[in-house]
Amino acid sequence: MKTVIGIVVFVPLAVIVGVFAVENRTPITLEIWPFDGVQTMWASLWVLIPLAVGILFGMAVAWLSGTGWRRRARRAERRVERLEHDAEEFADRPPATPSSTRIPSAGDRIALPGQGRG
């Protein structure tokens, strides 16, 4: 599904950019004030190069803003793996013997903390 959506969006966009680049091949000379020299390029390049730089800058900002979420996801994955490992170890243990799980009767004396036996 993502491939189909990608093709439906990418192909028309590529055609539009290609037609724009071919139709705007008139050379334009640009002199930028603080820099020396004159730059002459096609009109389409004066539009497409800043567009590409802006897209790359936006992608970098989006990637950097997601670092916290990726870190949390990696921690969560490690925790899940550790818990799954612990669950497998618990499942591999032999069942407890009945003598070790004896429930105390009402007559059993229970020593409270701070009290000695006697």
Short mmCIF file of N, CA and C in Angstrom, two decimals:
data_model
loop_
_atom_site.label_atom_id
_atom_site.label_comp_id
_atom_site.label_asym_id
_atom_site.label_seq_id
_atom_site.Cartn_x
_atom_site.Cartn_y
_atom_site.Cartn_z
N MET A 1 0.82 -1.20 0.00
CA MET A 1 0.00 0.00 0.00
C MET A 1 0.86 1.26 0.00
N LYS A 2 1.94 1.25 0.81
CA LYS A 2 2.83 2.41 0.84
C LYS A 2 3.51 2.62 -0.51
N THR A 3 3.82 1.53 -1.19
CA THR A 3 4.47 1.63 -2.49
C THR A 3 3.53 2.29 -3.50
N VAL A 4 2.28 1.90 -3.47
CA VAL A 4 1.30 2.47 -4.40
C VAL A 4 1.14 3.96 -4.13
N ILE A 5 1.00 4.33 -2.87
CA ILE A 5 0.85 5.75 -2.52
C ILE A 5 2.11 6.53 -2.91
N GLY A 6 3.28 5.92 -2.68
CA GLY A 6 4.53 6.57 -3.06
C GLY A 6 4.61 6.80 -4.56
N ILE A 7 4.18 5.81 -5.34
CA ILE A 7 4.19 5.97 -6.80
C ILE A 7 3.18 7.02 -7.24
N VAL A 8 2.01 6.99 -6.64
CA VAL A 8 0.96 7.95 -7.02
C VAL A 8 1.40 9.39 -6.72
N VAL A 9 2.20 9.59 -5.68
CA VAL A 9 2.66 10.93 -5.33
C VAL A 9 3.95 11.27 -6.07
N PHE A 10 4.89 10.34 -6.13
CA PHE A 10 6.22 10.64 -6.66
C PHE A 10 6.22 10.85 -8.17
N VAL A 11 5.54 10.01 -8.92
CA VAL A 11 5.58 10.09 -10.38
C VAL A 11 5.02 11.43 -10.88
N PRO A 12 3.83 11.87 -10.46
CA PRO A 12 3.36 13.18 -10.93
C PRO A 12 4.27 14.32 -10.48
N LEU A 13 4.80 14.23 -9.27
CA LEU A 13 5.70 15.28 -8.78
C LEU A 13 6.98 15.33 -9.61
N ALA A 14 7.53 14.17 -9.97
CA ALA A 14 8.73 14.12 -10.80
C ALA A 14 8.45 14.68 -12.19
N VAL A 15 7.27 14.40 -12.74
CA VAL A 15 6.91 14.93 -14.05
C VAL A 15 6.80 16.45 -13.99
N ILE A 16 6.17 16.97 -12.95
CA ILE A 16 6.01 18.41 -12.81
C ILE A 16 7.37 19.09 -12.68
N VAL A 17 8.25 18.55 -11.86
CA VAL A 17 9.58 19.14 -11.69
C VAL A 17 10.37 19.06 -12.99
N GLY A 18 10.26 17.94 -13.69
CA GLY A 18 10.96 17.80 -14.97
C GLY A 18 10.48 18.81 -16.01
N VAL A 19 9.18 18.96 -16.13
CA VAL A 19 8.62 19.93 -17.08
C VAL A 19 9.04 21.34 -16.69
N PHE A 20 9.01 21.65 -15.41
CA PHE A 20 9.43 22.97 -14.93
C PHE A 20 10.89 23.23 -15.29
N ALA A 21 11.77 22.22 -15.09
CA ALA A 21 13.19 22.40 -15.39
C ALA A 21 13.43 22.59 -16.88
N VAL A 22 12.68 21.87 -17.73
CA VAL A 22 12.88 21.99 -19.17
C VAL A 22 12.34 23.33 -19.69
N GLU A 23 11.21 23.76 -19.16
CA GLU A 23 10.59 24.99 -19.67
C GLU A 23 11.29 26.26 -19.19
N ASN A 24 12.08 26.18 -18.16
CA ASN A 24 12.72 27.38 -17.61
C ASN A 24 14.24 27.29 -17.74
N ARG A 25 14.70 27.12 -18.98
CA ARG A 25 16.13 27.02 -19.22
C ARG A 25 16.75 28.35 -19.62
N THR A 26 16.06 29.41 -19.47
CA THR A 26 16.60 30.72 -19.78
C THR A 26 17.69 31.06 -18.77
N PRO A 27 18.89 31.44 -19.24
CA PRO A 27 19.94 31.78 -18.28
C PRO A 27 19.63 33.10 -17.56
N ILE A 28 19.81 33.06 -16.27
CA ILE A 28 19.60 34.25 -15.44
C ILE A 28 20.91 34.53 -14.72
N THR A 29 21.32 35.80 -14.73
CA THR A 29 22.54 36.21 -14.06
C THR A 29 22.15 36.84 -12.74
N LEU A 30 22.82 36.40 -11.68
CA LEU A 30 22.50 36.89 -10.34
C LEU A 30 23.78 37.35 -9.66
N GLU A 31 23.73 38.55 -9.14
CA GLU A 31 24.86 39.07 -8.38
C GLU A 31 24.38 39.26 -6.94
N ILE A 32 24.97 38.53 -6.04
CA ILE A 32 24.58 38.60 -4.64
C ILE A 32 25.50 39.59 -3.96
N TRP A 33 24.93 40.57 -3.29
CA TRP A 33 25.64 41.73 -2.78
C TRP A 33 26.89 41.43 -1.96
N PRO A 34 26.84 40.66 -0.87
CA PRO A 34 28.07 40.59 -0.07
C PRO A 34 29.16 39.75 -0.74
N PHE A 35 28.82 38.98 -1.77
CA PHE A 35 29.80 38.13 -2.43
C PHE A 35 30.25 38.78 -3.73
N ASP A 36 31.50 38.54 -4.07
CA ASP A 36 32.01 39.06 -5.35
C ASP A 36 31.65 38.08 -6.47
N GLY A 37 31.51 38.61 -7.64
CA GLY A 37 31.26 37.77 -8.80
C GLY A 37 29.81 37.72 -9.18
N VAL A 38 29.60 37.13 -10.33
CA VAL A 38 28.26 37.01 -10.90
C VAL A 38 28.02 35.53 -11.20
N GLN A 39 26.86 35.04 -10.85
CA GLN A 39 26.48 33.65 -11.09
C GLN A 39 25.43 33.61 -12.20
N THR A 40 25.67 32.78 -13.20
CA THR A 40 24.71 32.61 -14.28
C THR A 40 24.28 31.14 -14.30
N MET A 41 22.99 30.90 -14.12
CA MET A 41 22.41 29.55 -14.16
C MET A 41 21.04 29.63 -14.79
N TRP A 42 20.50 28.45 -15.12
CA TRP A 42 19.14 28.40 -15.62
C TRP A 42 18.18 28.89 -14.56
N ALA A 43 17.06 29.43 -14.99
CA ALA A 43 16.04 29.94 -14.06
C ALA A 43 15.50 28.82 -13.18
N SER A 44 15.35 27.64 -13.75
CA SER A 44 14.80 26.53 -12.97
C SER A 44 15.75 26.14 -11.83
N LEU A 45 17.06 26.25 -12.04
CA LEU A 45 18.01 25.91 -10.98
C LEU A 45 17.96 26.92 -9.84
N TRP A 46 17.68 28.18 -10.15
CA TRP A 46 17.56 29.19 -9.08
C TRP A 46 16.37 28.88 -8.18
N VAL A 47 15.40 28.13 -8.67
CA VAL A 47 14.24 27.75 -7.87
C VAL A 47 14.45 26.37 -7.23
N LEU A 48 14.94 25.40 -8.01
CA LEU A 48 15.02 24.03 -7.53
C LEU A 48 16.13 23.81 -6.50
N ILE A 49 17.25 24.50 -6.62
CA ILE A 49 18.33 24.32 -5.65
C ILE A 49 17.92 24.79 -4.26
N PRO A 50 17.37 26.01 -4.10
CA PRO A 50 16.91 26.38 -2.74
C PRO A 50 15.78 25.47 -2.23
N LEU A 51 14.94 24.98 -3.13
CA LEU A 51 13.88 24.06 -2.72
C LEU A 51 14.50 22.77 -2.16
N ALA A 52 15.50 22.22 -2.85
CA ALA A 52 16.16 21.00 -2.39
C ALA A 52 16.87 21.23 -1.06
N VAL A 53 17.53 22.37 -0.92
CA VAL A 53 18.21 22.68 0.34
C VAL A 53 17.20 22.80 1.48
N GLY A 54 16.07 23.42 1.22
CA GLY A 54 15.03 23.55 2.24
C GLY A 54 14.44 22.21 2.64
N ILE A 55 14.25 21.32 1.66
CA ILE A 55 13.72 19.99 1.97
C ILE A 55 14.72 19.22 2.82
N LEU A 56 16.01 19.26 2.45
CA LEU A 56 17.03 18.56 3.25
C LEU A 56 17.13 19.13 4.66
N PHE A 57 17.04 20.45 4.78
CA PHE A 57 17.08 21.07 6.11
C PHE A 57 15.88 20.64 6.95
N GLY A 58 14.70 20.61 6.35
CA GLY A 58 13.51 20.16 7.07
C GLY A 58 13.59 18.71 7.49
N MET A 59 14.16 17.86 6.63
CA MET A 59 14.32 16.46 6.98
C MET A 59 15.31 16.30 8.15
N ALA A 60 16.37 17.10 8.14
CA ALA A 60 17.34 17.03 9.24
C ALA A 60 16.72 17.47 10.55
N VAL A 61 15.93 18.52 10.53
CA VAL A 61 15.27 18.99 11.74
C VAL A 61 14.28 17.93 12.25
N ALA A 62 13.52 17.32 11.36
CA ALA A 62 12.57 16.29 11.76
C ALA A 62 13.30 15.09 12.35
N TRP A 63 14.42 14.70 11.74
CA TRP A 63 15.18 13.56 12.25
C TRP A 63 15.75 13.86 13.63
N LEU A 64 16.30 15.07 13.81
CA LEU A 64 16.86 15.43 15.11
C LEU A 64 15.78 15.54 16.19
N SER A 65 14.59 15.97 15.82
CA SER A 65 13.54 16.10 16.81
C SER A 65 13.01 14.74 17.26
N GLY A 66 13.26 13.69 16.49
CA GLY A 66 12.78 12.36 16.85
C GLY A 66 13.78 11.54 17.64
N THR A 67 14.94 12.11 17.98
CA THR A 67 15.96 11.31 18.68
C THR A 67 15.47 10.86 20.06
N GLY A 68 14.75 11.69 20.77
CA GLY A 68 14.24 11.30 22.09
C GLY A 68 13.27 10.13 22.00
N TRP A 69 12.40 10.16 21.00
CA TRP A 69 11.43 9.07 20.83
C TRP A 69 12.13 7.78 20.44
N ARG A 70 13.15 7.88 19.58
CA ARG A 70 13.89 6.67 19.20
C ARG A 70 14.63 6.09 20.39
N ARG A 71 15.18 6.95 21.24
CA ARG A 71 15.88 6.48 22.45
C ARG A 71 14.90 5.76 23.37
N ARG A 72 13.71 6.33 23.57
CA ARG A 72 12.71 5.68 24.41
C ARG A 72 12.27 4.34 23.82
N ALA A 73 12.15 4.27 22.50
CA ALA A 73 11.74 3.02 21.85
C ALA A 73 12.81 1.94 22.04
N ARG A 74 14.09 2.32 21.92
CA ARG A 74 15.16 1.33 22.12
C ARG A 74 15.16 0.83 23.56
N ARG A 75 14.98 1.72 24.52
CA ARG A 75 14.92 1.30 25.93
C ARG A 75 13.75 0.35 26.16
N ALA A 76 12.61 0.69 25.58
CA ALA A 76 11.42 -0.16 25.75
C ALA A 76 11.65 -1.54 25.13
N GLU A 77 12.30 -1.59 23.98
CA GLU A 77 12.59 -2.88 23.36
C GLU A 77 13.52 -3.72 24.24
N ARG A 78 14.55 -3.09 24.79
CA ARG A 78 15.46 -3.83 25.68
C ARG A 78 14.72 -4.33 26.91
N ARG A 79 13.83 -3.53 27.46
CA ARG A 79 13.07 -3.94 28.64
C ARG A 79 12.15 -5.11 28.32
N VAL A 80 11.50 -5.05 27.17
CA VAL A 80 10.62 -6.15 26.77
C VAL A 80 11.42 -7.43 26.59
N GLU A 81 12.60 -7.34 25.96
CA GLU A 81 13.43 -8.53 25.79
C GLU A 81 13.84 -9.10 27.14
N ARG A 82 14.22 -8.23 28.08
CA ARG A 82 14.61 -8.69 29.42
C ARG A 82 13.44 -9.36 30.13
N LEU A 83 12.25 -8.77 30.03
CA LEU A 83 11.07 -9.36 30.67
C LEU A 83 10.69 -10.69 30.03
N GLU A 84 10.81 -10.79 28.70
CA GLU A 84 10.53 -12.06 28.03
C GLU A 84 11.51 -13.13 28.48
N HIS A 85 12.78 -12.74 28.62
CA HIS A 85 13.79 -13.70 29.09
C HIS A 85 13.45 -14.17 30.50
N ASP A 86 13.09 -13.22 31.38
CA ASP A 86 12.71 -13.59 32.75
C ASP A 86 11.48 -14.50 32.76
N ALA A 87 10.52 -14.22 31.89
CA ALA A 87 9.31 -15.05 31.83
C ALA A 87 9.65 -16.46 31.36
N GLU A 88 10.58 -16.59 30.41
CA GLU A 88 10.99 -17.92 29.95
C GLU A 88 11.69 -18.67 31.07
N GLU A 89 12.55 -18.00 31.84
CA GLU A 89 13.22 -18.64 32.97
C GLU A 89 12.20 -19.10 34.00
N PHE A 90 11.20 -18.26 34.27
CA PHE A 90 10.18 -18.61 35.24
C PHE A 90 9.37 -19.82 34.77
N ALA A 91 9.08 -19.88 33.48
CA ALA A 91 8.31 -20.99 32.95
C ALA A 91 9.12 -22.29 32.96
N ASP A 92 10.45 -22.19 32.88
CA ASP A 92 11.30 -23.39 32.87
C ASP A 92 11.54 -23.95 34.26
N ARG A 93 11.21 -23.20 35.30
CA ARG A 93 11.42 -23.69 36.67
C ARG A 93 10.51 -24.88 36.95
N PRO A 94 10.99 -25.82 37.77
CA PRO A 94 10.09 -26.91 38.16
C PRO A 94 9.02 -26.38 39.11
N PRO A 95 7.87 -27.02 39.12
CA PRO A 95 6.81 -26.54 40.01
C PRO A 95 7.23 -26.67 41.47
N ALA A 96 6.73 -25.79 42.30
CA ALA A 96 7.07 -25.79 43.73
C ALA A 96 6.51 -27.05 44.39
N THR A 97 7.24 -27.56 45.36
CA THR A 97 6.78 -28.74 46.10
C THR A 97 5.70 -28.35 47.08
N PRO A 98 4.79 -29.24 47.40
CA PRO A 98 3.70 -28.89 48.32
C PRO A 98 4.21 -28.49 49.70
N SER A 99 5.33 -29.04 50.18
CA SER A 99 5.80 -28.69 51.52
C SER A 99 6.30 -27.25 51.58
N SER A 100 6.80 -26.73 50.47
CA SER A 100 7.32 -25.36 50.50
C SER A 100 6.20 -24.33 50.37
N THR A 101 5.01 -24.76 49.99
CA THR A 101 3.90 -23.82 49.83
C THR A 101 2.84 -24.05 50.91
N ARG A 102 3.25 -24.56 52.08
CA ARG A 102 2.30 -24.85 53.14
C ARG A 102 1.72 -23.55 53.69
N ILE A 103 0.44 -23.50 53.82
CA ILE A 103 -0.24 -22.34 54.39
C ILE A 103 -0.26 -22.51 55.90
N PRO A 104 0.16 -21.49 56.66
CA PRO A 104 0.17 -21.63 58.12
C PRO A 104 -1.24 -21.81 58.66
N SER A 105 -1.34 -22.64 59.68
CA SER A 105 -2.65 -22.86 60.30
C SER A 105 -2.89 -21.79 61.37
N ALA A 106 -4.08 -21.77 61.92
CA ALA A 106 -4.45 -20.75 62.90
C ALA A 106 -3.65 -20.91 64.19
N GLY A 107 -3.17 -22.09 64.51
CA GLY A 107 -2.43 -22.33 65.75
C GLY A 107 -0.95 -21.99 65.64
N ASP A 108 -0.44 -21.76 64.44
CA ASP A 108 0.98 -21.44 64.27
C ASP A 108 1.28 -20.07 64.86
N ARG A 109 2.40 -19.98 65.53
CA ARG A 109 2.82 -18.69 66.09
C ARG A 109 3.66 -17.97 65.04
N ILE A 110 3.38 -16.73 64.86
CA ILE A 110 4.13 -15.92 63.91
C ILE A 110 4.93 -14.91 64.71
N ALA A 111 6.24 -14.90 64.48
CA ALA A 111 7.11 -13.94 65.19
C ALA A 111 7.05 -12.61 64.45
N LEU A 112 6.68 -11.59 65.16
CA LEU A 112 6.63 -10.24 64.61
C LEU A 112 8.02 -9.62 64.71
N PRO A 113 8.33 -8.68 63.85
CA PRO A 113 9.64 -8.05 63.94
C PRO A 113 9.81 -7.37 65.29
N GLY A 114 10.98 -7.56 65.86
CA GLY A 114 11.28 -6.96 67.17
C GLY A 114 10.90 -7.84 68.32
N GLN A 115 10.22 -8.95 68.10
CA GLN A 115 9.86 -9.86 69.18
C GLN A 115 10.69 -11.12 69.06
N GLY A 116 11.13 -11.62 70.19
CA GLY A 116 11.89 -12.85 70.18
C GLY A 116 10.96 -14.04 70.22
N ARG A 117 11.46 -15.19 69.89
CA ARG A 117 10.65 -16.40 69.97
C ARG A 117 10.58 -16.85 71.42
N GLY A 118 9.48 -17.29 71.80
CA GLY A 118 9.48 -17.80 73.17
C GLY A 118 8.21 -17.81 73.80
#
